[in-house]
Short mmCIF file of C-alpha atoms and ligand atoms in Angstrom, two decimals:
data_model
loop_
_atom_site.label_atom_id
_atom_site.label_comp_id
_atom_site.label_asym_id
_atom_site.label_seq_id
_atom_site.Cartn_x
_atom_site.Cartn_y
_atom_site.Cartn_z
CA UNK K 1 0.00 0.00 0.00
CA UNK K 2 0.89 3.65 0.05
CA UNK K 3 3.71 5.50 1.77
CA UNK K 4 3.93 9.12 0.69
CA UNK K 5 2.06 8.22 -2.50
CA UNK K 6 4.43 5.41 -3.46
CA UNK K 7 3.32 1.78 -3.53
CA UNK K 8 5.22 -0.63 -1.26
CA UNK K 9 5.05 -4.19 -0.09
CA UNK K 10 6.20 -5.02 3.43
CA UNK K 11 8.79 -7.55 2.25
CA UNK K 12 10.18 -8.66 -1.11
CA UNK K 13 13.26 -10.28 -2.61
CA UNK K 14 15.81 -8.78 -4.94
CA UNK K 15 18.26 -11.41 -6.24
CA UNK K 16 19.72 -12.89 -3.03
CA UNK K 17 18.77 -9.96 -0.80
CA UNK K 18 15.54 -9.92 1.20
CA UNK K 19 14.31 -6.35 1.49
CA UNK K 20 11.83 -5.24 4.14
CA UNK K 21 10.36 -2.15 5.76
CA UNK K 22 12.03 -1.66 9.14
CA UNK K 23 9.07 -1.83 11.51
CA UNK K 24 11.24 -1.10 14.56
CA UNK K 25 11.65 2.51 13.46
CA UNK K 26 8.06 3.30 12.49
CA UNK K 27 6.25 5.64 12.75
CA UNK K 28 9.23 7.97 13.15
CA UNK K 29 11.48 6.88 10.35
CA UNK K 30 10.76 5.01 7.11
CA UNK K 31 13.66 2.78 6.13
CA UNK K 32 14.17 -0.30 4.01
CA UNK K 33 16.51 -2.94 5.46
CA UNK K 34 18.60 -5.28 3.30
CA UNK K 35 18.85 -8.74 4.82
CA UNK K 36 21.80 -10.57 3.35
CA UNK K 37 21.82 -13.98 5.00
CA UNK K 38 20.14 -16.35 7.43
CA UNK K 39 21.73 -14.86 10.57
CA UNK K 40 20.46 -11.40 9.66
CA UNK K 41 17.02 -12.76 8.84
CA UNK K 42 16.69 -14.60 12.15
CA UNK K 43 17.64 -11.41 13.98
CA UNK K 44 15.15 -9.35 11.96
CA UNK K 45 12.33 -11.76 12.84
CA UNK K 46 13.36 -11.98 16.51
CA UNK K 47 13.72 -8.25 17.10
CA UNK K 48 10.59 -7.53 15.05
CA UNK K 49 12.19 -5.52 12.27
CA UNK K 50 9.66 -7.65 10.39
CA UNK K 51 6.63 -8.77 12.38
CA UNK K 52 2.99 -9.67 11.95
CA UNK K 53 1.83 -13.19 11.16
CA UNK K 54 1.63 -12.89 7.38
CA UNK K 55 4.81 -10.87 7.00
CA UNK K 56 6.88 -13.37 8.96
CA UNK K 57 5.29 -16.13 6.86
CA UNK K 58 6.65 -14.41 3.78
CA UNK K 59 9.99 -13.88 5.57
CA UNK K 60 10.12 -17.64 6.18
CA UNK K 61 9.36 -18.36 2.52
CA UNK K 62 11.98 -15.87 1.28
CA UNK K 63 14.42 -17.18 3.89
CA UNK K 64 14.30 -20.67 2.37
CA UNK K 65 14.73 -19.21 -1.13
CA UNK K 66 17.68 -17.15 0.09
CA UNK K 67 19.29 -20.17 1.76
CA UNK K 68 18.88 -22.10 -1.51
CA UNK K 69 20.46 -19.27 -3.51
CA UNK K 70 23.39 -18.91 -1.12
CA UNK K 71 24.12 -22.58 -0.49
CA UNK K 72 26.82 -24.33 -2.48
CA UNK K 73 25.95 -27.48 -4.39
CA UNK K 74 27.63 -29.80 -1.93
CA UNK K 75 25.23 -30.65 0.94
CA UNK K 76 22.66 -28.33 -0.67
CA UNK K 77 19.57 -30.09 0.68
CA UNK K 78 21.05 -30.48 4.18
CA UNK K 79 21.98 -26.80 4.23
CA UNK K 80 18.49 -25.66 3.26
CA UNK K 81 16.89 -28.11 5.71
CA UNK K 82 19.06 -26.64 8.44
CA UNK K 83 17.97 -23.09 7.49
CA UNK K 84 14.34 -24.23 7.74
CA UNK K 85 14.97 -25.67 11.21
CA UNK K 86 16.60 -22.45 12.38
CA UNK K 87 13.85 -20.25 10.96
CA UNK K 88 11.15 -22.38 12.61
CA UNK K 89 12.70 -21.54 15.99
CA UNK K 90 12.53 -17.75 15.60
CA UNK K 91 8.94 -17.16 16.73
CA UNK K 92 6.57 -19.86 17.95
CA UNK K 93 2.99 -18.60 17.74
CA UNK K 94 2.16 -17.40 14.22
CA UNK K 95 1.27 -20.44 12.13
CA UNK K 96 1.98 -18.49 8.94
CA UNK K 97 5.74 -18.63 9.61
CA UNK K 98 5.60 -22.41 9.38
CA UNK K 99 3.21 -22.34 6.41
CA UNK K 100 5.58 -20.04 4.49
CA UNK K 101 8.67 -22.15 5.23
CA UNK K 102 6.90 -25.41 4.32
CA UNK K 103 5.42 -23.97 1.13
CA UNK K 104 8.89 -23.41 -0.31
CA UNK K 105 10.76 -26.30 1.34
CA UNK K 106 8.18 -28.94 0.31
CA UNK K 107 8.39 -27.87 -3.34
CA UNK K 108 12.20 -27.57 -3.38
CA UNK K 109 12.91 -30.94 -1.77
CA UNK K 110 11.04 -32.78 -4.54
CA UNK K 111 13.75 -31.74 -7.02
CA UNK K 112 16.90 -33.77 -7.43
CA UNK K 113 18.91 -31.24 -9.43
CA UNK K 114 20.27 -28.36 -7.35
CA UNK K 115 20.03 -25.72 -10.07
CA UNK K 116 16.34 -26.54 -10.60
CA UNK K 117 15.70 -26.64 -6.85
CA UNK K 118 17.08 -23.10 -6.54
CA UNK K 119 14.79 -21.83 -9.28
CA UNK K 120 11.80 -23.59 -7.75
CA UNK K 121 12.58 -22.07 -4.34
CA UNK K 122 12.66 -18.51 -5.64
CA UNK K 123 9.52 -19.01 -7.72
CA UNK K 124 7.62 -20.55 -4.80
CA UNK K 125 8.67 -17.80 -2.37
CA UNK K 126 7.46 -15.09 -4.74
CA UNK K 127 4.28 -17.06 -5.34
CA UNK K 128 3.73 -17.32 -1.57
CA UNK K 129 4.09 -13.56 -1.20
CA UNK K 130 1.70 -12.91 -4.09
CA UNK K 131 -0.82 -15.36 -2.65
CA UNK K 132 -0.62 -13.65 0.73
CA UNK K 133 -1.32 -10.26 -0.84
CA UNK K 134 -4.23 -11.50 -2.94
CA UNK K 135 -5.75 -13.51 -0.05
CA UNK K 136 -5.67 -10.37 2.08
CA UNK K 137 -7.39 -8.33 -0.63
CA UNK K 138 -10.15 -10.93 -0.80
CA UNK K 139 -10.49 -10.81 2.99
CA UNK K 140 -11.02 -7.09 2.54
CA UNK K 141 -13.83 -7.66 0.08
CA UNK K 142 -15.65 -10.17 2.29
CA UNK K 143 -15.06 -8.14 5.44
CA UNK K 144 -16.20 -4.86 3.90
CA UNK K 145 -19.66 -6.35 3.41
CA UNK K 146 -19.97 -6.25 7.22
CA UNK K 147 -19.17 -2.54 7.46
CA UNK K 148 -22.07 -0.12 7.37
CA UNK K 149 -21.59 3.44 6.20
CA UNK K 150 -20.41 5.67 9.09
CA UNK K 151 -19.37 2.66 11.17
CA UNK K 152 -17.12 2.99 14.21
CA UNK K 153 -14.60 0.18 14.17
CA UNK K 154 -12.29 -1.12 16.89
CA UNK K 155 -9.05 -2.96 16.16
CA UNK K 156 -6.20 -4.33 18.25
CA UNK K 157 -2.48 -4.57 17.47
CA UNK K 158 -1.48 -4.23 13.84
CA UNK K 159 -3.15 -6.55 11.38
CA UNK K 160 -2.75 -4.10 8.53
CA UNK K 161 -0.53 -4.31 5.48
CA UNK K 162 2.64 -4.15 7.58
CA UNK K 163 1.61 -7.42 9.21
CA UNK K 164 1.28 -9.09 5.79
CA UNK K 165 2.76 -8.62 2.35
CA UNK K 166 0.01 -6.17 1.41
CA UNK K 167 -3.54 -5.14 2.42
CA UNK K 168 -3.51 -6.85 5.85
CA UNK K 169 -6.19 -8.96 7.50
CA UNK K 170 -8.22 -7.02 10.09
CA UNK K 171 -7.56 -3.68 8.38
CA UNK K 172 -8.16 -4.98 4.88
CA UNK K 173 -11.98 -4.63 5.19
CA UNK K 174 -11.39 -1.05 6.34
CA UNK K 175 -9.21 -0.29 3.29
CA UNK K 176 -11.62 -2.06 0.95
CA UNK K 177 -14.66 -0.25 2.35
CA UNK K 178 -12.95 3.14 1.97
CA UNK K 179 -11.10 2.68 -1.33
CA UNK K 180 -13.47 0.47 -3.28
CA UNK K 181 -16.82 1.37 -1.74
CA UNK K 182 -16.26 4.99 -0.66
CA UNK K 183 -17.76 4.32 2.77
CA UNK K 184 -17.19 6.69 5.65
CA UNK K 185 -15.83 5.06 8.74
CA UNK K 186 -13.87 5.74 11.87
CA UNK K 187 -11.29 3.51 13.54
CA UNK K 188 -10.44 3.29 17.24
CA UNK K 189 -6.89 1.97 17.42
CA UNK K 190 -5.84 0.12 20.60
CA UNK K 191 -2.34 1.26 21.49
CA UNK K 192 -1.38 -2.39 22.18
CA UNK K 193 1.23 -2.40 24.89
CA UNK K 194 3.92 -3.45 25.31
CA UNK K 195 5.25 -3.05 21.77
CA UNK K 196 2.58 -0.51 20.73
CA UNK K 197 1.92 -1.99 17.31
CA UNK K 198 -1.41 -0.15 17.34
CA UNK K 199 -0.11 3.36 17.97
CA UNK K 200 3.17 2.84 16.07
CA UNK K 201 2.01 0.87 13.05
CA UNK K 202 -1.78 0.76 12.63
CA UNK K 203 -2.10 4.50 13.21
CA UNK K 204 0.79 5.14 10.78
CA UNK K 205 -0.95 3.07 8.09
CA UNK K 206 -4.20 4.96 8.66
CA UNK K 207 -2.41 8.32 8.44
CA UNK K 208 -0.92 7.26 5.10
CA UNK K 209 -4.34 6.20 3.85
CA UNK K 210 -6.08 9.32 5.19
CA UNK K 211 -8.51 7.30 7.27
CA UNK K 212 -9.95 9.06 10.35
CA UNK K 213 -8.96 7.41 13.60
CA UNK K 214 -8.08 7.91 17.26
CA UNK K 215 -5.48 6.01 19.24
CA UNK K 216 -6.78 4.79 22.59
CA UNK K 217 -4.94 3.26 25.53
CA UNK K 218 -5.73 -0.44 25.74
CA UNK K 219 -8.02 0.01 28.73
CA UNK K 220 -10.32 2.48 26.92
CA UNK K 221 -12.07 0.21 24.42
CA UNK K 222 -14.23 -1.45 27.10
CA UNK K 223 -15.75 1.88 28.10
CA UNK K 224 -16.37 2.79 24.44
CA UNK K 225 -18.12 -0.53 23.85
CA UNK K 226 -20.30 -0.01 26.92
CA UNK K 227 -21.20 3.46 25.62
CA UNK K 228 -22.17 1.91 22.24
CA UNK K 229 -19.52 3.97 20.48
CA UNK K 230 -18.14 0.91 18.69
CA UNK K 231 -20.23 -0.91 16.09
CA UNK K 232 -17.92 -3.75 15.13
CA UNK K 233 -14.52 -5.18 16.09
CA UNK K 234 -12.00 -6.58 13.61
CA UNK K 235 -8.86 -8.32 14.83
CA UNK K 236 -6.29 -10.54 13.17
CA UNK K 237 -5.03 -13.97 14.18
CA UNK K 238 -1.67 -15.62 14.63
CA UNK K 239 -3.02 -19.14 14.80
CA UNK K 240 -6.50 -20.61 14.46
CA UNK K 241 -7.07 -23.96 16.13
CA UNK K 242 -9.22 -26.77 14.69
CA UNK K 243 -12.12 -25.85 17.01
CA UNK K 244 -12.13 -22.16 16.01
CA UNK K 245 -10.22 -20.81 19.03
CA UNK K 246 -7.88 -18.00 18.01
CA UNK K 247 -4.49 -16.86 19.30
CA UNK K 248 -3.87 -13.18 18.67
CA UNK K 249 -1.93 -10.31 20.26
CA UNK K 250 -2.27 -10.13 24.03
CA UNK K 251 -5.38 -8.14 24.96
CA UNK K 252 -7.57 -9.61 22.23
CA UNK K 253 -9.33 -11.90 24.71
CA UNK K 254 -10.41 -8.99 26.92
CA UNK K 255 -11.71 -7.09 23.90
CA UNK K 256 -13.72 -10.15 22.78
CA UNK K 257 -15.33 -10.61 26.20
CA UNK K 258 -16.40 -6.98 26.43
CA UNK K 259 -17.71 -7.05 22.86
CA UNK K 260 -19.71 -10.19 23.65
CA UNK K 261 -21.12 -8.66 26.84
CA UNK K 262 -22.26 -5.62 24.83
CA UNK K 263 -23.61 -7.54 21.80
CA UNK K 264 -21.00 -6.04 19.48
CA UNK K 265 -19.97 -8.25 16.55
CA UNK K 266 -16.38 -9.46 16.98
CA UNK K 267 -14.72 -10.75 13.81
CA UNK K 268 -11.35 -12.41 13.30
CA UNK K 269 -9.84 -11.84 9.85
CA UNK K 270 -7.10 -14.20 8.69
CA UNK K 271 -5.94 -16.01 5.58
CA UNK K 272 -6.19 -19.83 5.62
CA UNK K 273 -2.40 -19.95 6.07
CA UNK K 274 -3.18 -19.11 9.73
CA UNK K 275 -5.19 -22.28 10.37
CA UNK K 276 -3.44 -25.10 12.19
CA UNK K 277 -5.44 -28.21 11.31
CA UNK K 278 -3.31 -30.28 13.69
CA UNK K 279 -3.94 -28.09 16.70
CA UNK K 280 -7.14 -29.27 18.43
CA UNK K 281 -7.87 -26.20 20.54
CA UNK K 282 -6.48 -22.89 21.76
CA UNK K 283 -4.97 -24.65 24.77
CA UNK K 284 -2.52 -26.37 22.42
CA UNK K 285 -1.24 -23.19 20.76
CA UNK K 286 2.37 -22.36 21.70
CA UNK K 287 2.40 -18.87 23.22
CA UNK K 288 5.48 -16.71 22.89
CA UNK K 289 7.00 -15.11 25.96
CA UNK K 290 9.19 -12.13 25.14
CA UNK K 291 11.87 -10.19 26.95
CA UNK K 292 10.74 -8.18 29.98
CA UNK K 293 12.48 -5.07 28.66
CA UNK K 294 9.60 -4.58 26.19
CA UNK K 295 7.30 -3.91 29.15
CA UNK K 296 9.77 -2.10 31.41
CA UNK K 297 10.71 0.42 28.70
CA UNK K 298 8.96 2.28 25.90
CA UNK K 299 10.53 3.48 22.68
CA UNK K 300 9.71 6.79 21.06
CA UNK K 301 11.03 9.96 19.48
CA UNK K 302 12.32 12.64 21.84
CA UNK K 303 11.90 16.37 21.29
CA UNK K 304 15.32 16.52 19.63
CA UNK K 305 14.08 14.01 17.04
CA UNK K 306 16.13 10.98 18.15
CA UNK K 307 14.52 7.61 18.56
CA UNK K 308 15.36 6.27 22.00
CA UNK K 309 13.86 4.18 24.76
CA UNK K 310 13.02 5.25 28.29
CA UNK K 311 12.43 3.18 31.39
CA UNK K 312 8.89 3.60 32.75
CA UNK K 313 9.17 1.27 35.75
CA UNK K 314 11.26 1.18 38.91
CA UNK K 315 14.75 -0.33 38.91
CA UNK K 316 14.26 -3.62 40.69
CA UNK K 317 10.82 -4.39 39.20
CA UNK K 318 10.52 -7.21 36.72
CA UNK K 319 7.83 -7.76 34.11
CA UNK K 320 5.90 -10.64 32.63
CA UNK K 321 5.63 -10.25 28.86
CA UNK K 322 3.27 -12.75 27.26
CA UNK K 323 2.92 -12.03 23.56
CA UNK K 324 -0.46 -13.57 22.76
CA UNK K 325 -3.69 -14.75 24.31
CA UNK K 326 -6.36 -17.17 23.17
CA UNK K 327 -9.93 -16.11 22.46
CA UNK K 328 -12.33 -19.04 22.75
CA UNK K 329 -14.41 -19.63 19.62
CA UNK K 330 -17.67 -18.90 21.47
CA UNK K 331 -16.78 -15.18 21.64
CA UNK K 332 -16.03 -14.87 17.93
CA UNK K 333 -18.88 -13.87 15.62
CA UNK K 334 -17.12 -15.17 12.52
CA UNK K 335 -13.79 -15.81 10.81
CA UNK K 336 -13.22 -13.81 7.64
CA UNK K 337 -10.93 -15.67 5.23
CA UNK K 338 -10.13 -15.27 1.54
CA UNK K 339 -12.69 -18.04 0.93
CA UNK K 340 -15.55 -16.31 2.71
CA UNK K 341 -16.88 -15.76 6.22
CA UNK K 342 -17.29 -18.85 8.40
CA UNK K 343 -18.46 -19.61 11.93
CA UNK K 344 -15.69 -19.90 14.51
CA UNK K 345 -16.29 -23.54 15.41
CA UNK K 346 -15.02 -27.03 14.61
CA UNK K 347 -17.64 -27.23 11.87
CA UNK K 348 -16.74 -23.81 10.47
CA UNK K 349 -13.03 -24.64 10.30
CA UNK K 350 -13.87 -28.01 8.71
CA UNK K 351 -15.80 -26.16 6.00
CA UNK K 352 -12.85 -23.87 5.34
CA UNK K 353 -10.43 -26.82 5.13
CA UNK K 354 -12.76 -28.71 2.79
CA UNK K 355 -13.00 -25.67 0.54
CA UNK K 356 -9.19 -25.45 0.45
CA UNK K 357 -9.00 -29.15 -0.56
CA UNK K 358 -11.60 -28.75 -3.31
CA UNK K 359 -9.62 -25.91 -4.97
O1 MRU O 401 3.59 -7.88 16.18
P1 MRU O 401 3.54 -9.33 16.38
O2 MRU O 401 4.22 -10.12 15.28
O3 MRU O 401 3.95 -9.83 17.73
O4 MRU O 401 2.02 -9.65 16.40
C1 MRU O 401 1.41 -10.50 15.60
C2 MRU O 401 0.35 -9.80 15.00
O5 MRU O 401 0.56 -9.29 13.95
C3 MRU O 401 -0.92 -9.57 15.70
O6 MRU O 401 -1.20 -10.47 16.71
C4 MRU O 401 -1.99 -9.46 14.70
O7 MRU O 401 -3.15 -9.03 15.28
C5 MRU O 401 -2.22 -10.76 13.98
S1 MRU O 401 -2.57 -10.53 12.35
C6 MRU O 401 -1.09 -10.42 11.56
#
């Protein structure tokens, strides 16, 4: 999507270099990072230079292609398998990371000739990125049908185009409703502590797209829902279990409960690459724990224009930093995928998986 009237994707590949928007510096500085090898890529995923379920899925796919391009012929398949193992360990929760890696690795390992395997890897990685972008656009089209003119929308974290290759999941219906259907709408953006993906990234996307919005501290949305100031909630997903339970950024569960209590529709938007057919329920989803420093400090731009972090908690205090929570299916009004909108239930997920198989 647009940054200062120029079209960008979040991540792409240029020969052997993986290029990505540096999400650690947004909204203060817009920079493209060149990732030259596996070590740099692992660091970029770990420190969230690239983040968001779909975007790290594409990073995984490009990572396998890059490993294939950079590996010598001797031990080629072992080298690429090792890269896949290392990439799988970078972040545990978003299913898309594993989907992206497997999409390229499964195609490449069928080849016996190294030169062909390299070509296949690059082609598959680019195909994965294209599929992610087009799936997200379709999510936008389905999701926009739920948005009435003048709607007030709540969203949590960043499930916009920065979290995918393009368009996004939860924000895609917003973009589609505005761009393709000229609807008026308003977005309440949860700040999303501790990393502030809402205020840093979602708000930045909305500024670039000229979409009216307000950033709210995470504890504000409940009051707005009670006051009927929110008509509909759209969030993304990092992993969808077989029974329709959804892992998403920490704080999603609370938002879902308050929405349910106030009869506000609560939709999860995610491409099918997010579904884990082998994960029976939300209790089985691996939940990432991150470094306490993300909670003890905040990063921002000071008055002199430098980006720096400041400690907001006493020396001697420690923090618990759980990255994701699980929202039980019963609180989710529906799951918006690129194949349509389905109930969040075992039956609904079965219907999605059957539709994938029949394609
Ligand atoms: O910023 P992250 O990678 O820790 O968060 C993942 C997410 O992007 C959010 O949970 C989002 O809502 C899921 S949709 C990409």
